[in-house]
Coordinates of C-alpha atoms in Angstrom, one line a residue:
X25 CA -10.0 411.4 110.9
X26 CA -8.0 414.4 109.7
X27 CA -10.1 417.2 111.3
X28 CA -11.3 417.2 114.9
X29 CA -13.3 419.8 116.9
X30 CA -12.7 419.6 120.6
X31 CA -15.2 421.5 122.8
X32 CA -13.5 422.4 126.1
X33 CA -10.2 421.8 124.3
X34 CA -8.3 424.1 126.6
X35 CA -9.3 422.1 129.7
X36 CA -7.7 419.4 131.7
X37 CA -8.4 416.6 129.2
X38 CA -8.7 418.7 126.1
X39 CA -5.3 420.3 126.3
X40 CA -3.7 416.8 126.5
X41 CA -5.9 415.4 123.7
X42 CA -5.2 418.4 121.4
X43 CA -1.4 417.9 121.8
X44 CA -1.7 414.2 121.0
X45 CA -3.9 414.8 118.0
X46 CA -1.5 417.3 116.6
X47 CA 1.4 414.9 117.1
X48 CA -0.4 412.4 114.9
X49 CA -0.9 415.0 112.1
X50 CA -4.6 415.9 112.7
X51 CA -6.1 419.3 112.1
X52 CA -7.6 420.5 115.4
X53 CA -10.2 423.2 116.1
X54 CA -10.8 424.1 119.8
X55 CA -13.9 425.7 121.1
X56 CA -13.5 426.9 124.7
X57 CA -14.8 429.6 126.9
X58 CA -11.2 430.1 128.1
X59 CA -12.2 430.6 131.8
X60 CA -8.8 429.5 132.8
X61 CA -7.0 431.5 130.1
X62 CA -5.3 430.6 126.8
X63 CA -2.0 429.4 128.3
X64 CA -2.7 425.7 128.2
X65 CA -2.7 425.8 124.4
X66 CA -0.1 428.6 123.9
X67 CA 2.8 426.3 122.9
X68 CA 0.5 424.3 120.6
X69 CA -0.6 427.4 118.7
X70 CA 3.0 428.2 117.8
X71 CA 3.2 424.8 116.0
X72 CA 0.2 425.6 113.6
X73 CA -2.6 423.3 112.4
X74 CA -4.7 424.3 115.4
X75 CA -7.4 427.0 115.6
X76 CA -8.6 428.2 119.0
X77 CA -12.0 429.8 119.1
X78 CA -13.2 431.6 122.3
X79 CA -16.9 430.7 122.5
X80 CA -19.7 429.0 124.3
X81 CA -21.2 425.6 123.6
X82 CA -24.6 427.0 124.2
X83 CA -24.2 429.2 121.1
X84 CA -21.5 427.8 118.9
X85 CA -20.9 429.2 115.4
X86 CA -22.2 426.8 112.7
X87 CA -19.1 427.6 110.6
X88 CA -16.9 425.8 113.1
X89 CA -18.3 422.4 112.0
X90 CA -17.4 422.8 108.3
X91 CA -15.0 420.1 107.2
X92 CA -15.0 418.5 110.7
X93 CA -14.7 414.7 110.8
X94 CA -15.3 414.1 114.5
X95 CA -16.5 416.2 117.5
X96 CA -15.1 415.4 120.9
X97 CA -17.4 417.1 123.4
X98 CA -15.6 417.7 126.6
X99 CA -17.0 421.1 127.5
X100 CA -19.0 421.1 130.8
X101 CA -19.2 422.4 134.3
X102 CA -16.9 419.7 135.3
X103 CA -17.5 418.3 138.8
X104 CA -20.0 417.9 141.5
X105 CA -19.3 421.0 143.7
X106 CA -18.9 423.3 140.7
X107 CA -22.3 422.2 139.3
X108 CA -23.9 423.0 142.7
X109 CA -22.7 426.7 142.5
X110 CA -25.4 427.5 140.0
X111 CA -27.7 424.6 139.0
X112 CA -29.4 426.5 136.2
X113 CA -26.1 427.3 134.5
X114 CA -24.9 423.7 135.0
X115 CA -28.1 422.5 133.3
X116 CA -27.8 424.8 130.4
X117 CA -24.1 424.1 129.8
X118 CA -24.0 420.3 130.5
X119 CA -27.3 419.4 128.8
X120 CA -28.6 422.2 126.6
X121 CA -25.1 423.1 125.4
X122 CA -24.3 419.5 124.6
X123 CA -27.5 419.1 122.6
X124 CA -27.0 422.4 120.7
X125 CA -23.5 421.3 119.8
X126 CA -24.6 417.9 118.6
X127 CA -27.4 419.2 116.5
X128 CA -25.2 421.7 114.7
X129 CA -22.6 418.9 114.2
X130 CA -25.3 416.6 112.7
X131 CA -26.7 419.4 110.6
X132 CA -23.2 420.1 109.2
X133 CA -22.7 416.4 108.2
X134 CA -20.1 415.6 110.9
X135 CA -20.2 411.8 111.0
X136 CA -19.0 411.2 114.6
X137 CA -19.8 412.8 118.0
X138 CA -17.9 411.5 121.0
X139 CA -19.3 412.6 124.4
X140 CA -17.3 412.8 127.6
X141 CA -19.6 411.2 130.2
X142 CA -18.6 410.0 133.6
X143 CA -18.5 406.9 135.8
X144 CA -20.2 409.1 138.4
X145 CA -23.5 408.3 136.7
X146 CA -23.4 405.0 138.6
X147 CA -23.5 406.9 141.9
X148 CA -24.0 404.6 144.8
X149 CA -23.1 401.2 143.4
X150 CA -24.5 399.2 146.3
X151 CA -21.4 397.0 146.3
X152 CA -21.9 395.8 142.7
X153 CA -19.2 395.7 140.1
X154 CA -20.7 398.0 137.5
X155 CA -20.6 397.7 133.7
X156 CA -22.2 399.7 130.9
X157 CA -25.6 398.0 131.4
X158 CA -25.8 398.6 135.2
X159 CA -28.4 400.9 136.7
X160 CA -27.6 404.6 136.8
X161 CA -28.0 406.0 140.4
X162 CA -26.6 409.5 140.1
X163 CA -26.1 411.2 143.5
X164 CA -25.2 414.6 142.3
X165 CA -26.4 417.3 139.8
X166 CA -23.3 416.8 137.7
X167 CA -24.0 413.1 137.3
X168 CA -27.6 413.7 136.6
X169 CA -26.7 416.1 133.8
X170 CA -24.5 413.5 132.3
X171 CA -27.3 410.9 132.4
X172 CA -29.7 413.3 130.7
X173 CA -27.2 414.3 128.1
X174 CA -26.5 410.7 127.2
X175 CA -30.2 410.0 126.8
X176 CA -30.9 413.0 124.7
X177 CA -27.8 412.4 122.5
X178 CA -29.0 408.9 121.8
X179 CA -32.1 410.3 120.2
X180 CA -29.9 412.0 117.5
X181 CA -28.2 408.8 116.5
X182 CA -28.8 407.6 112.9
X183 CA -27.0 406.0 110.0
X184 CA -25.2 409.2 109.2
X185 CA -24.5 410.4 112.7
X186 CA -22.6 408.2 115.2
X187 CA -22.8 409.0 118.9
X188 CA -20.5 407.4 121.4
X189 CA -20.4 408.1 125.2
X190 CA -17.2 407.5 127.1
X191 CA -17.8 407.2 130.8
X192 CA -14.5 408.3 132.2
X193 CA -13.2 407.1 135.5
X194 CA -11.7 409.6 137.9
X195 CA -8.8 411.2 136.1
X196 CA -5.3 411.9 137.4
X197 CA -2.0 413.0 136.1
X198 CA -0.3 416.1 134.6
X199 CA -2.0 418.4 132.1
X200 CA -1.1 421.9 130.8
X201 CA -4.4 422.9 132.5
X202 CA -3.6 421.3 135.8
X203 CA -6.4 420.4 138.2
X204 CA -5.8 419.9 141.9
X205 CA -9.4 419.0 142.7
X206 CA -9.1 415.3 141.7
X207 CA -8.4 412.7 144.3
X208 CA -4.9 411.6 143.3
X209 CA -3.8 415.1 142.3
X210 CA -5.0 416.9 145.3
X211 CA -3.8 414.3 147.8
X212 CA -0.3 414.3 146.1
X213 CA -0.2 418.1 146.4
X214 CA -1.2 418.0 150.1
X215 CA 1.3 415.3 150.8
X216 CA 4.1 417.3 149.1
X217 CA 3.2 420.7 150.6
X218 CA 1.8 419.8 154.0
X219 CA 3.0 416.2 154.6
X220 CA -0.6 415.4 155.5
X221 CA -3.6 413.8 153.7
X222 CA -7.1 413.9 155.0
X223 CA -9.3 410.9 154.1
X224 CA -13.0 411.5 154.5
X225 CA -15.7 408.9 155.5
X226 CA -13.2 406.3 156.7
X227 CA -11.8 406.0 153.1
X228 CA -13.9 402.9 152.3
X229 CA -15.4 404.5 149.2
X230 CA -14.4 402.9 145.9
X231 CA -13.0 405.1 143.1
X232 CA -12.1 403.9 139.6
X233 CA -9.0 405.8 138.3
X234 CA -7.5 406.6 134.9
X235 CA -4.6 408.7 133.7
X236 CA -5.5 411.8 131.7
X237 CA -3.4 410.7 128.7
X238 CA -5.1 407.3 128.7
X239 CA -8.5 409.1 128.5
X240 CA -7.2 411.1 125.5
X241 CA -6.1 407.8 123.9
X242 CA -9.6 406.3 124.5
X243 CA -11.1 409.2 122.5
X244 CA -8.6 408.7 119.7
X245 CA -9.4 404.9 119.7
X246 CA -13.1 405.7 119.1
X247 CA -12.3 408.1 116.3
X248 CA -10.3 405.5 114.4
X249 CA -12.5 402.5 115.2
X250 CA -14.9 401.1 112.6
X251 CA -18.3 402.8 112.9
X252 CA -20.2 399.6 113.7
X253 CA -18.1 399.1 116.8
X254 CA -18.8 402.5 118.4
X255 CA -22.1 403.9 117.0
X256 CA -24.7 404.1 119.7
X257 CA -22.3 402.6 122.3
X258 CA -21.2 403.6 125.8
X259 CA -17.8 402.6 127.1
X260 CA -16.4 402.8 130.6
X261 CA -12.9 404.2 130.4
X262 CA -10.5 402.9 132.9
X263 CA -9.1 399.6 134.1
X264 CA -10.6 397.0 136.4
X265 CA -7.2 396.8 138.1
X266 CA -7.4 400.6 139.0
X267 CA -10.4 400.4 141.3
X268 CA -9.2 401.4 144.7
X269 CA -10.7 402.4 148.0
X270 CA -9.8 406.0 148.9
X271 CA -7.7 404.9 151.9
X272 CA -5.6 402.8 149.6
X273 CA -5.0 405.8 147.3
X274 CA -3.8 407.7 150.3
X275 CA -1.4 404.9 151.2
X276 CA 0.0 404.8 147.7
X277 CA 0.7 408.5 147.9
X278 CA 2.4 408.1 151.3
X279 CA 4.7 405.4 149.6
X280 CA 5.8 408.0 147.1
X281 CA 5.9 411.1 149.4
X282 CA 7.6 409.9 152.6
X283 CA 6.8 411.3 156.1
X284 CA 3.2 412.0 155.0
X285 CA 0.6 411.5 157.7
X286 CA -2.8 410.1 156.7
X287 CA -5.6 411.4 158.9
X288 CA -9.1 409.7 158.6
X289 CA -12.1 412.0 159.1
X290 CA -15.3 410.2 160.0
X291 CA -17.9 411.9 157.7
X292 CA -17.9 412.5 154.0
X293 CA -20.6 414.5 152.2
X294 CA -19.7 412.8 148.9
X295 CA -21.8 409.7 148.7
X296 CA -20.4 408.2 145.5
X297 CA -19.1 404.7 145.9
X298 CA -18.7 402.6 142.8
X299 CA -16.5 399.7 141.7
X300 CA -16.5 399.6 137.9
X301 CA -15.8 397.0 135.3
X302 CA -13.9 398.1 132.2
X303 CA -13.8 394.9 130.1
X304 CA -15.9 396.2 127.3
X305 CA -13.6 398.8 125.9
X306 CA -10.6 396.4 125.9
X307 CA -12.7 393.7 124.3
X308 CA -14.3 395.8 121.6
X309 CA -11.6 398.4 120.9
X310 CA -8.4 396.8 122.2
X311 CA -7.8 399.8 124.4
X312 CA -6.4 399.6 127.9
X313 CA -4.5 402.0 130.1
X314 CA -0.8 402.5 129.7
X315 CA -0.3 404.5 133.0
X316 CA -0.7 403.4 136.6
X317 CA -1.6 405.5 139.7
X318 CA 1.9 405.2 141.0
X319 CA 3.3 406.7 137.8
X320 CA 0.8 409.5 138.0
X321 CA 1.7 410.2 141.7
X322 CA 5.4 410.2 140.8
X323 CA 5.0 412.6 137.8
X324 CA 3.0 415.1 139.9
X325 CA 5.5 414.9 142.8
X326 CA 8.4 415.5 140.3
X327 CA 6.6 418.4 138.7
X328 CA 6.0 420.0 142.1
X329 CA 9.7 419.6 143.0
X330 CA 10.7 421.3 139.7
X331 CA 8.2 424.1 140.1
X332 CA 6.3 423.2 137.0
X333 CA 3.0 423.2 138.7
X334 CA 1.5 424.8 141.8
X335 CA -1.7 424.9 143.7
X336 CA -3.0 428.3 142.6
X337 CA -6.7 429.0 142.6
X338 CA -7.0 428.3 138.9
X339 CA -6.1 424.7 139.5
X340 CA -9.1 424.3 141.9
X341 CA -12.1 424.4 139.6
X342 CA -14.9 425.1 142.1
X343 CA -12.8 427.8 144.0
X344 CA -12.0 429.5 140.7
X345 CA -15.6 429.4 139.5
X346 CA -16.7 430.9 142.9
X347 CA -14.1 433.6 142.5
X348 CA -15.3 434.5 139.0
X349 CA -19.0 434.6 140.1
X350 CA -18.1 436.8 143.1
X351 CA -15.9 439.1 140.9
X352 CA -18.7 439.4 138.4
X353 CA -21.1 440.5 141.1
X354 CA -18.7 443.1 142.4
X355 CA -18.1 444.5 138.9
X356 CA -21.8 444.6 138.3
X357 CA -22.3 446.6 141.5
X358 CA -19.5 449.1 140.9
X359 CA -19.8 449.6 137.2
X360 CA -21.4 452.7 135.7
X361 CA -22.5 453.0 132.1
X362 CA -20.6 449.8 131.3
X363 CA -17.2 450.8 132.8
X364 CA -15.5 450.6 136.2
X365 CA -13.5 453.8 135.8

């Protein structure tokens, strides 16, 4: 697969995937709205063999798909609270934008389309161990958009256009576009900066975990796999050994960041609770994670100690989106004839 188009390629997963693809000699094209700036890809652009296009998946340029061998579709309003800020925008980006991108890819003769879905589509798992055939019980708008997008993409599948959905577990670990709104990442930040972790809802909710680099490796495995193994398939991406209750995650972080207090808060508005089985991706593709949660916690702690990352507003997706929406409203109010001054 010499040429890969990554939508959302300047994001948390995309920036890691772009780097790994370039290391293997691929040509990479990135389509990204660049809400969080171009910095995550700045060092890669100096190396060459990467093109970064500022654009929107709801209206991508058809020329971008010329000569592309695989599309990795990561672009999305990317978590539950961010989707809730503006449900209409979330629907148009996560569903309409996905379908528009896929249709243009298919029309251009791109043979493979790999969609970033989420284990959150399983929602409230009712104590079951969930595999790819388990019922989908999404409890959030974000998860519902992923379910709808998967279903609509399946309608485009044919002998010339392979569609694969990767249902990622909850990501953790370092990325050039760092996120501190993911459970391991934010808890590690709070442990390091505040020596305190808050655990909501008694911490009995199950979360499947996977390192961001392992997610990137999973996409690369699908790209290189024989078509008959991945066409029309969905794969849970994670490890059955990395399902943990939230309280256990907090305890692991306390092991790495000493003198951290864990405070349990009774209620939790997040009703997701799912214990996921990941046997299929290892059985079919031979893929399994290389990183553990402890490794992820340690690397984040070390990056904080060295000043390589911090908890600025741009690392908190929903806070930053809210800031942008509020700034847009202010500019609209004070602008005159298209200018502020």
